[in-house]
Coordinates of C-alpha atoms and ligand atoms in Angstrom, one line a residue:
X60 CA 22.8 34.5 15.7
X61 CA 19.1 35.0 16.4
X62 CA 19.5 38.5 17.7
X63 CA 21.0 39.6 14.4
X64 CA 18.1 37.9 12.6
X65 CA 15.5 39.6 14.7
X66 CA 17.1 43.0 14.2
X67 CA 16.9 42.5 10.5
X68 CA 13.3 41.2 10.6
X69 CA 11.7 44.6 11.2
X70 CA 14.5 46.9 10.1
X71 CA 12.4 49.9 9.5
X72 CA 10.5 49.5 12.7
X73 CA 7.2 50.4 11.1
X74 CA 5.1 48.1 13.3
X75 CA 3.2 51.0 14.9
X76 CA 3.2 54.5 16.4
X77 CA 6.8 55.1 17.2
X78 CA 7.9 54.8 13.6
X79 CA 5.6 57.6 12.5
X80 CA 7.0 59.9 15.2
X81 CA 10.5 58.9 14.2
X82 CA 9.9 59.6 10.6
X83 CA 8.5 63.0 11.4
X84 CA 11.5 63.9 13.6
X85 CA 14.0 62.9 10.9
X86 CA 12.1 64.9 8.3
X87 CA 12.0 67.9 10.5
X88 CA 15.7 67.6 11.5
X89 CA 16.6 67.8 7.8
X90 CA 14.1 70.6 7.2
X91 CA 15.5 72.6 10.1
X92 CA 19.1 72.1 9.0
X93 CA 20.3 69.9 11.9
X94 CA 21.8 67.4 9.5
X95 CA 23.8 69.0 6.7
X96 CA 26.9 68.1 4.6
X97 CA 29.0 70.1 7.1
X98 CA 27.2 68.7 10.2
X99 CA 26.6 65.1 9.0
X100 CA 25.7 63.3 12.2
X101 CA 23.6 64.0 15.3
X102 CA 22.0 62.2 18.2
X103 CA 18.3 62.8 18.6
X104 CA 16.4 62.2 21.9
X105 CA 12.6 61.9 22.0
X106 CA 11.8 63.9 25.1
X107 CA 8.2 62.8 25.3
X108 CA 9.4 59.2 25.0
X109 CA 11.8 59.7 27.9
X110 CA 9.0 61.2 30.0
X111 CA 6.7 58.3 29.1
X112 CA 9.5 55.8 30.0
X113 CA 10.0 57.5 33.4
X114 CA 6.3 57.5 34.0
X115 CA 6.1 53.8 33.1
X116 CA 8.8 52.9 35.6
X117 CA 7.2 54.9 38.4
X118 CA 3.8 53.4 37.7
X119 CA 5.2 49.8 37.6
X120 CA 6.6 50.1 41.1
X121 CA 3.7 52.1 42.4
X122 CA 1.5 49.2 41.4
X123 CA 3.4 46.6 43.4
X124 CA 4.6 48.5 46.5
X125 CA 2.6 49.1 49.7
X126 CA 1.2 52.6 49.9
X127 CA 3.8 55.0 51.4
X128 CA 6.8 52.9 50.5
X129 CA 9.7 55.2 49.8
X130 CA 11.0 54.5 46.3
X131 CA 13.9 56.2 44.6
X132 CA 14.5 55.5 40.9
X133 CA 18.1 56.5 40.5
X134 CA 19.0 56.7 36.8
X135 CA 22.4 55.1 36.0
X136 CA 24.2 58.2 34.7
X137 CA 26.6 56.2 32.6
X138 CA 23.8 55.3 30.3
X139 CA 23.3 58.9 29.1
X140 CA 25.7 61.3 30.8
X141 CA 24.1 64.5 29.7
X142 CA 23.2 67.2 32.2
X143 CA 19.9 68.2 30.4
X144 CA 18.9 64.5 30.4
X145 CA 19.5 64.2 34.1
X146 CA 17.6 67.4 34.6
X147 CA 14.6 66.0 32.6
X148 CA 14.6 62.8 34.6
X149 CA 14.8 64.8 37.8
X150 CA 11.8 66.7 36.6
X151 CA 10.1 63.3 36.4
X152 CA 11.0 62.6 40.0
X153 CA 14.0 60.4 39.3
X154 CA 17.4 60.5 41.0
X155 CA 20.9 59.6 39.8
X156 CA 23.2 56.6 40.3
X157 CA 26.8 57.9 39.9
X158 CA 30.0 56.0 39.6
X159 CA 32.7 58.6 39.2
X160 CA 33.6 62.1 40.2
X161 CA 32.6 63.2 36.7
X162 CA 29.1 61.5 36.9
X163 CA 28.7 63.0 40.4
X164 CA 29.5 66.5 39.0
X165 CA 27.0 66.0 36.2
X166 CA 24.3 65.0 38.6
X167 CA 25.1 68.0 40.8
X168 CA 25.1 70.3 37.7
X169 CA 21.7 69.0 36.9
X170 CA 20.5 70.2 40.3
X171 CA 20.0 66.8 41.9
X172 CA 19.7 67.0 45.7
X173 CA 21.9 64.7 47.7
X174 CA 19.1 62.5 48.9
X175 CA 18.4 61.5 45.3
X176 CA 21.9 60.3 44.5
X177 CA 23.7 57.0 45.0
X178 CA 27.4 56.4 44.6
X179 CA 28.3 52.9 43.4
X180 CA 31.7 52.7 41.8
X181 CA 33.9 49.6 42.4
X182 CA 37.0 51.8 42.7
X183 CA 36.0 54.8 44.8
X184 CA 39.1 56.7 46.1
X185 CA 39.3 57.9 49.7
X186 CA 38.7 61.4 48.5
X187 CA 35.6 60.4 46.6
X188 CA 34.2 58.6 49.7
X189 CA 34.9 61.6 51.8
X190 CA 33.2 64.0 49.4
X191 CA 30.1 61.7 49.1
X192 CA 29.8 61.6 52.9
X193 CA 30.3 65.4 53.2
X194 CA 27.5 65.9 50.7
X195 CA 25.2 63.3 52.3
X196 CA 25.0 61.0 49.2
X197 CA 24.2 57.4 49.7
X198 CA 27.2 55.1 49.2
X199 CA 27.3 51.3 48.7
X200 CA 30.7 49.9 49.6
X201 CA 32.0 47.3 47.3
X202 CA 34.4 45.3 49.4
X203 CA 36.0 44.9 52.8
X204 CA 38.8 47.4 52.1
X205 CA 36.3 50.1 51.1
X206 CA 34.2 49.3 54.2
X207 CA 37.4 49.9 56.3
X208 CA 37.7 53.3 54.7
X209 CA 34.1 54.1 55.6
X210 CA 35.0 53.0 59.1
X211 CA 37.6 55.7 59.3
X212 CA 35.3 58.3 57.8
X213 CA 32.3 57.4 60.0
X214 CA 34.4 56.9 63.1
X215 CA 32.9 53.7 64.2
X216 CA 33.9 52.2 67.5
X217 CA 37.3 50.6 67.3
X218 CA 38.0 52.1 63.9
X219 CA 41.2 54.1 63.1
X220 CA 39.0 57.2 62.6
X221 CA 37.6 57.2 66.1
X222 CA 41.1 56.8 67.6
X223 CA 42.3 59.7 65.6
X224 CA 45.1 57.7 64.0
X225 CA 44.0 58.1 60.4
X226 CA 45.6 61.5 60.1
X227 CA 42.7 62.5 57.9
X228 CA 41.6 66.0 58.9
X229 CA 38.4 65.6 57.0
X230 CA 37.2 62.7 59.1
X231 CA 33.8 63.1 60.5
X232 CA 33.5 62.7 64.2
X233 CA 30.7 60.3 64.9
X234 CA 28.0 58.4 63.0
X235 CA 25.5 61.0 64.2
X236 CA 26.9 63.5 61.8
X237 CA 26.7 61.2 58.7
X238 CA 23.7 62.0 56.6
X239 CA 24.7 59.5 53.9
X240 CA 22.8 56.2 53.9
X241 CA 25.5 53.6 53.8
X242 CA 25.3 50.0 52.5
X243 CA 27.1 47.1 51.1
X244 CA 27.0 45.9 47.5
X245 CA 26.6 42.1 47.3
X246 CA 26.9 39.7 44.4
X247 CA 24.2 37.1 44.9
X248 CA 26.2 34.9 42.4
X249 CA 23.0 33.7 40.8
X250 CA 24.7 33.4 37.4
X251 CA 25.2 35.3 34.2
X252 CA 23.1 36.2 31.2
X253 CA 23.8 36.0 27.5
X254 CA 26.3 38.8 27.5
X255 CA 29.4 37.8 29.5
X256 CA 30.9 41.3 29.8
X257 CA 27.7 42.6 31.4
X258 CA 27.0 39.8 33.7
X259 CA 27.8 41.0 37.2
X260 CA 26.4 38.1 39.2
X261 CA 28.5 35.2 38.1
X262 CA 30.4 33.3 40.7
X263 CA 33.5 35.2 39.7
X264 CA 32.8 38.9 39.3
X265 CA 34.7 42.1 40.2
X266 CA 31.6 43.6 41.9
X267 CA 30.5 43.5 45.5
X268 CA 30.8 41.0 48.3
X269 CA 30.4 37.5 46.8
X270 CA 27.5 36.1 48.9
X271 CA 28.0 32.4 48.2
X272 CA 31.8 32.3 48.9
X273 CA 32.8 30.4 52.0
X274 CA 32.1 32.3 55.1
X275 CA 30.9 35.4 53.3
X276 CA 27.3 35.6 54.7
X277 CA 28.6 35.3 58.2
X278 CA 31.2 37.9 57.6
X279 CA 28.6 40.3 56.2
X280 CA 26.1 39.7 59.0
X281 CA 28.9 40.5 61.5
X282 CA 29.9 43.6 59.6
X283 CA 26.4 44.9 60.0
X284 CA 26.2 44.0 63.7
X285 CA 29.5 45.8 64.2
X286 CA 28.3 48.9 62.4
X287 CA 24.9 50.2 63.3
X288 CA 25.3 52.9 60.6
X289 CA 25.1 50.3 57.8
X290 CA 21.5 50.4 56.7
X291 CA 21.4 49.2 53.1
X292 CA 22.1 46.3 50.8
X293 CA 22.7 46.8 47.1
X294 CA 22.7 44.3 44.2
X295 CA 22.9 44.9 40.5
X296 CA 22.7 41.5 38.9
X297 CA 23.5 42.4 35.4
X298 CA 22.6 44.4 32.3
X299 CA 21.0 43.5 28.9
X300 CA 20.8 39.8 28.2
X301 CA 19.7 38.9 31.8
X302 CA 16.5 36.9 32.0
X303 CA 14.0 38.7 34.3
X304 CA 13.8 35.5 36.5
X305 CA 17.5 35.6 37.2
X306 CA 17.3 39.3 38.1
X307 CA 14.5 38.6 40.5
X308 CA 16.3 35.6 42.0
X309 CA 19.3 38.0 42.7
X310 CA 16.9 40.4 44.4
X311 CA 15.4 37.6 46.5
X312 CA 18.8 36.5 47.7
X313 CA 19.6 40.0 48.7
X314 CA 16.3 40.4 50.5
X315 CA 16.8 37.2 52.4
X316 CA 20.2 38.4 53.5
X317 CA 18.6 41.6 54.7
X318 CA 16.0 39.6 56.7
X319 CA 18.7 37.5 58.3
X320 CA 20.7 40.6 59.2
X321 CA 17.7 42.3 60.7
X322 CA 16.8 39.2 62.6
X323 CA 20.4 38.9 64.0
X324 CA 20.3 42.6 64.9
X325 CA 16.9 42.3 66.6
X326 CA 15.8 45.5 64.8
X327 CA 15.2 46.9 61.3
X328 CA 18.8 47.9 60.8
X329 CA 18.5 47.5 57.1
X330 CA 15.8 49.8 56.0
X331 CA 16.4 50.1 52.3
X332 CA 17.3 47.7 49.5
X333 CA 18.9 48.9 46.3
X334 CA 18.0 46.4 43.6
X335 CA 20.1 47.9 40.8
X336 CA 19.1 48.2 37.2
X337 CA 19.6 46.0 34.2
X338 CA 16.2 45.6 32.6
X339 CA 16.8 44.4 29.1
X340 CA 15.7 46.4 26.0
X341 CA 14.6 45.1 22.6
X342 CA 16.9 46.1 19.8
X343 CA 14.8 44.3 17.3
X344 CA 11.4 46.0 17.6
X345 CA 9.6 49.0 19.1
X346 CA 8.5 47.0 22.1
X347 CA 9.0 49.1 25.3
X348 CA 11.0 47.7 28.2
X349 CA 8.9 45.5 30.5
X350 CA 9.0 47.6 33.7
X351 CA 5.5 46.3 34.7
X352 CA 6.4 42.7 34.0
X353 CA 9.5 43.0 36.1
X354 CA 7.8 44.7 39.0
X355 CA 5.0 42.0 39.0
X356 CA 7.7 39.3 38.9
X357 CA 9.3 40.9 41.9
X358 CA 6.0 40.9 43.7
X359 CA 5.6 37.2 42.9
X360 CA 9.2 36.3 43.8
X361 CA 10.0 38.6 46.7
X362 CA 6.7 39.7 48.2
X363 CA 8.3 40.8 51.5
X364 CA 10.4 43.3 49.6
X365 CA 7.4 45.3 48.6
X366 CA 5.2 45.1 51.7
X367 CA 6.3 48.5 53.0
X368 CA 9.0 47.4 55.5
X369 CA 11.8 48.4 53.2
X370 CA 12.5 51.5 51.2
X371 CA 13.5 50.8 47.6
X372 CA 16.1 52.1 45.3
X373 CA 16.3 51.1 41.6
X374 CA 19.1 52.0 39.1
X375 CA 17.8 51.6 35.6
X376 CA 19.8 53.0 32.8
X377 CA 19.3 51.5 29.4
X378 CA 15.7 50.7 29.9
X379 CA 14.9 54.3 30.6
X380 CA 16.7 55.9 27.6
X381 CA 17.5 53.4 24.8
X382 CA 14.2 53.4 23.0
X383 CA 14.0 57.2 23.0
X384 CA 17.2 57.9 21.1
X385 CA 18.6 57.6 17.6
X386 CA 21.7 58.4 15.7
X387 CA 21.1 60.2 12.4
X388 CA 24.0 60.1 10.0
X389 CA 24.5 61.2 6.4
X390 CA 25.8 58.8 3.8
X391 CA 29.0 60.4 2.5
X392 CA 29.7 57.9 -0.2
X393 CA 28.0 54.8 -1.6
X394 CA 30.4 52.3 -3.1
X395 CA 30.7 48.7 -3.8
X396 CA 33.4 46.1 -3.2
X397 CA 33.4 42.4 -4.0
X398 CA 29.8 42.7 -5.2
X399 CA 28.6 44.2 -1.8
X400 CA 27.1 47.7 -1.7
X401 CA 28.7 49.7 1.1
X402 CA 27.3 52.9 2.5
X403 CA 30.0 55.0 4.2
X404 CA 28.3 57.1 6.8
X405 CA 29.3 59.3 9.7
X406 CA 28.2 56.9 12.4
X407 CA 30.6 54.1 13.3
X408 CA 32.6 52.9 16.2
X409 CA 32.9 56.4 17.7
X410 CA 29.1 56.3 18.4
X411 CA 28.1 52.6 18.2
X412 CA 31.2 51.2 19.8
X413 CA 29.6 48.0 21.2
X414 CA 27.7 47.3 18.0
X415 CA 30.9 47.6 15.9
X416 CA 33.1 45.5 18.2
X417 CA 30.5 42.9 19.3
X418 CA 27.8 42.9 16.6
X419 CA 26.4 39.6 17.6
X420 CA 25.4 41.0 21.0
X421 CA 24.5 44.5 20.0
X422 CA 22.7 44.5 16.7
X423 CA 20.9 47.8 16.0
X424 CA 18.1 48.5 13.6
X425 CA 19.1 50.8 10.7
X426 CA 16.4 52.7 8.8
X427 CA 17.1 54.3 5.4
X428 CA 16.0 57.8 4.7
X429 CA 16.5 59.9 1.6
X430 CA 18.3 63.2 1.6
X431 CA 15.1 65.1 2.5
X432 CA 14.6 62.8 5.4
X433 CA 11.8 60.8 3.8
X434 CA 11.7 57.0 4.5
X435 CA 13.3 55.3 1.5
X436 CA 11.3 52.9 -0.5
X437 CA 12.5 50.3 -3.0
X438 CA 13.6 46.7 -2.9
X439 CA 15.8 45.6 0.0
X440 CA 19.4 45.1 -1.1
X441 CA 21.9 43.4 1.2
X442 CA 24.5 46.0 2.0
X443 CA 27.0 47.1 4.6
X444 CA 26.5 50.3 6.6
X445 CA 29.9 51.5 7.5
X446 CA 31.2 54.3 9.7
X447 CA 34.0 56.9 9.2
X448 CA 36.7 55.2 11.4
X449 CA 39.8 54.0 9.8
X450 CA 39.6 50.3 10.3
X451 CA 37.9 47.7 8.2
X452 CA 35.5 46.4 10.9
X453 CA 33.8 49.8 11.4
X454 CA 30.4 48.5 10.3
X455 CA 27.1 49.2 12.1
X456 CA 25.3 46.7 9.9
X457 CA 26.8 44.0 7.7
X458 CA 25.0 42.4 4.8
X459 CA 21.7 44.0 5.9
X460 CA 18.8 44.1 3.6
X461 CA 17.7 47.7 3.3
X462 CA 16.5 50.1 0.5
X463 CA 19.8 50.9 -1.3
X464 CA 21.5 53.8 0.5
X465 CA 23.0 56.4 -1.8
X466 CA 25.3 59.4 -1.2
X467 CA 23.4 62.1 0.6
X468 CA 20.9 59.7 2.1
X469 CA 20.5 59.3 5.9
X470 CA 20.9 56.2 8.0
X471 CA 19.1 56.2 11.4
X472 CA 20.4 53.9 14.1
X473 CA 17.5 53.1 16.3
X474 CA 17.3 52.5 20.1
X475 CA 20.6 54.3 20.7
X476 CA 19.5 56.6 23.4
X477 CA 21.6 54.8 26.0
X478 CA 25.3 53.9 25.8
X479 CA 25.6 55.0 22.2
X480 CA 26.0 58.7 21.2
X481 CA 26.3 59.5 24.9
X482 CA 29.2 57.2 25.3
X483 CA 31.6 58.5 22.7
X484 CA 34.7 56.6 21.8
X485 CA 37.4 59.1 20.7
X486 CA 38.8 57.0 17.8
X487 CA 40.3 59.0 15.0
X488 CA 39.7 62.1 17.0
X489 CA 36.2 62.2 15.6
X490 CA 34.1 64.8 17.4
X491 CA 31.3 64.0 19.9
X492 CA 28.2 64.8 17.8
X493 CA 25.6 67.3 18.8
X494 CA 22.6 65.9 20.6
X495 CA 19.1 67.4 20.2
X496 CA 16.0 66.7 22.2
X497 CA 12.8 66.8 20.3
X498 CA 9.1 67.0 20.9
X499 CA 6.0 67.4 18.8
X500 CA 5.0 71.0 18.2
X501 CA 2.4 71.9 15.5
X502 CA 3.8 75.4 15.3
X503 CA 7.4 74.2 14.4
X504 CA 8.5 73.5 10.9
X505 CA 7.7 69.9 10.2
X506 CA 5.7 69.7 13.4
X507 CA 8.7 69.0 15.6
X508 CA 10.6 71.3 17.9
X509 CA 14.3 70.7 18.7
X510 CA 16.5 71.9 21.5
X511 CA 20.2 71.5 21.6
X512 CA 21.1 69.3 24.6
X513 CA 24.9 69.1 23.8
X514 CA 26.8 71.0 21.2
X515 CA 29.1 69.3 18.8
X516 CA 32.6 69.0 20.0
X517 CA 34.8 71.5 18.1
X518 CA 38.1 70.8 16.5
X519 CA 39.6 73.3 18.9
X520 CA 38.3 71.4 21.8
X521 CA 39.8 68.2 20.4
X522 CA 43.2 69.9 20.2
X523 CA 42.9 71.2 23.7
X524 CA 41.9 67.9 25.1
X525 CA 44.7 66.2 23.2
X526 CA 47.5 68.2 24.8
X527 CA 47.4 71.2 22.6
X528 CA 48.8 73.4 25.4
X529 CA 51.5 70.9 26.0
X530 CA 52.9 70.9 22.5
X531 CA 56.6 71.1 23.5
X532 CA 56.3 69.0 26.7
X533 CA 58.2 66.1 25.2
X534 CA 60.7 68.1 23.3
X535 CA 62.3 71.5 23.8
X536 CA 59.9 72.7 26.5
X537 CA 60.2 69.6 28.7
X538 CA 61.9 66.3 28.5
X539 CA 63.9 66.9 25.3
X540 CA 65.7 70.2 25.5
X541 CA 67.8 71.5 22.7
X542 CA 70.7 69.2 23.5
X543 CA 68.7 66.0 23.2
X544 CA 66.7 66.9 20.1
X545 CA 69.8 68.2 18.4
X546 CA 71.8 65.2 19.4
X547 CA 69.1 62.8 18.3
X548 CA 68.9 64.4 14.9
X549 CA 72.6 64.5 14.5
X550 CA 73.0 60.8 15.6
X551 CA 75.6 61.9 18.2
X552 CA 75.9 61.3 21.9
X553 CA 72.6 60.5 23.7
X554 CA 73.9 61.3 27.2
X555 CA 73.4 65.0 27.1
X556 CA 69.6 64.8 27.7
X557 CA 70.0 64.6 31.5
X558 CA 70.8 68.3 31.7
X559 CA 67.5 69.3 30.1
X560 CA 65.4 67.3 32.6
X561 CA 66.4 69.4 35.5
Ligands
PLP734 C1 25.4 50.0 34.8 C2 24.7 49.9 36.1 C3 23.4 50.1 36.2 C4 22.5 50.3 35.0 O1 22.4 49.2 34.2 P1 21.3 49.2 33.0 O2 21.6 47.9 32.3 O3 21.7 50.4 32.1 O4 20.0 49.4 33.5 C5 22.8 50.1 37.5 N1 23.6 49.9 38.6 C6 24.9 49.7 38.5 C7 25.6 49.5 39.7 C8 25.5 49.7 37.3 O5 26.8 49.5 37.2

């Protein structure tokens, strides 16, 4: 697979400036005791890099939009669901795209105002919709049934809500009271990219109103004409592996539908287009995401989108964070099997879930450091870099040529600022690792200052989250009762359990 090859081509990422900053951060992390035998893995976030990335995104769209165009860059919270990260991005003028009550709560905890949030999940409950509308958060409805729920909440003419039959006491009276900008998510069905699981714009996709299905466009136009309070269209064409041209084609389809709706309405009913996220990231080099290229491609492909008649929302996730994060993990043991050196580290499927389960799509660069955090030299030796999880496939790199990793060394997984250590997988009840932000500071030891952005999950927290307080729920304290557990052990009658349930 060519992606795997390219990840291996520049494994140490020493092509330029970012590598030097990375090396310094690793060295300082060791010097300051962030990585120790007792605390063998951490996520590190380059705060300056995140700010630079946010600035690059803003500048890219500022360059192509008419002066005065309202643009909201709403960070896709799922990519790095950490309150201090959302706060940092808010500080850079960004908003949040949320897709669950948890993500909404994180964005609110970060202090995001309602007018900088967008709610997009494909499975919003009635209660979630009501809360979003009560807060004034933008909502993009995914399907006709969800739109019908909005009808009841908004109280549009002819809807159950306006006739008072919904029985929902929280229903808002009229559209005049709704501060939330409301829109529909469409699937332009322009096709998929190289990663099937992340391709949202294939003809068959669970997301949005499928635009090219028979009768769909007419249905959507009618839906807007019937609902003056619908003012947005949203499309998110895919993530990672999508060619920019396909993304731009999806945006063009969405724009053209907006133009058709506004023409049919005889007014600028749709005032804002939400063009989603999905800008791919290089996992093979330090090349930054191409915000500028994408913005210029949009100008070339959909000039009308940027001429000032429409407000814009974007929803980038990975492109904003991936390059600014790394996992740093200690090598616990270095062994060999079948002639293959294997470094057993503390970073595996619990942090690099996609890489472990779909390595052909998600190769990551691994850099070898010694126990003091200095880049390892020496000849490259093909080796496996394994994680701590108890299954054989728990490898973050297989047969990868690297300076030979030894016990006590460190392995850094690069470009993991999005969807890696912030998207923990609870396999083996391994704890969520601590996350530190860092920035250059000549006064700090090693020239780098760290700030804890998320503490390591404690074992007590793992027990609590795993039903620690419900210990006896399935036995004497709940379903079992003395009769059943006694009967089970004694191999006697099973019928006695019914008593204990009541
Ligand atoms: C995941 C997602 C995004 C962000 O995708 P990235 O590839 O991380 O930029 C944006 N919008 C929606 C609706 C999403 O589901």
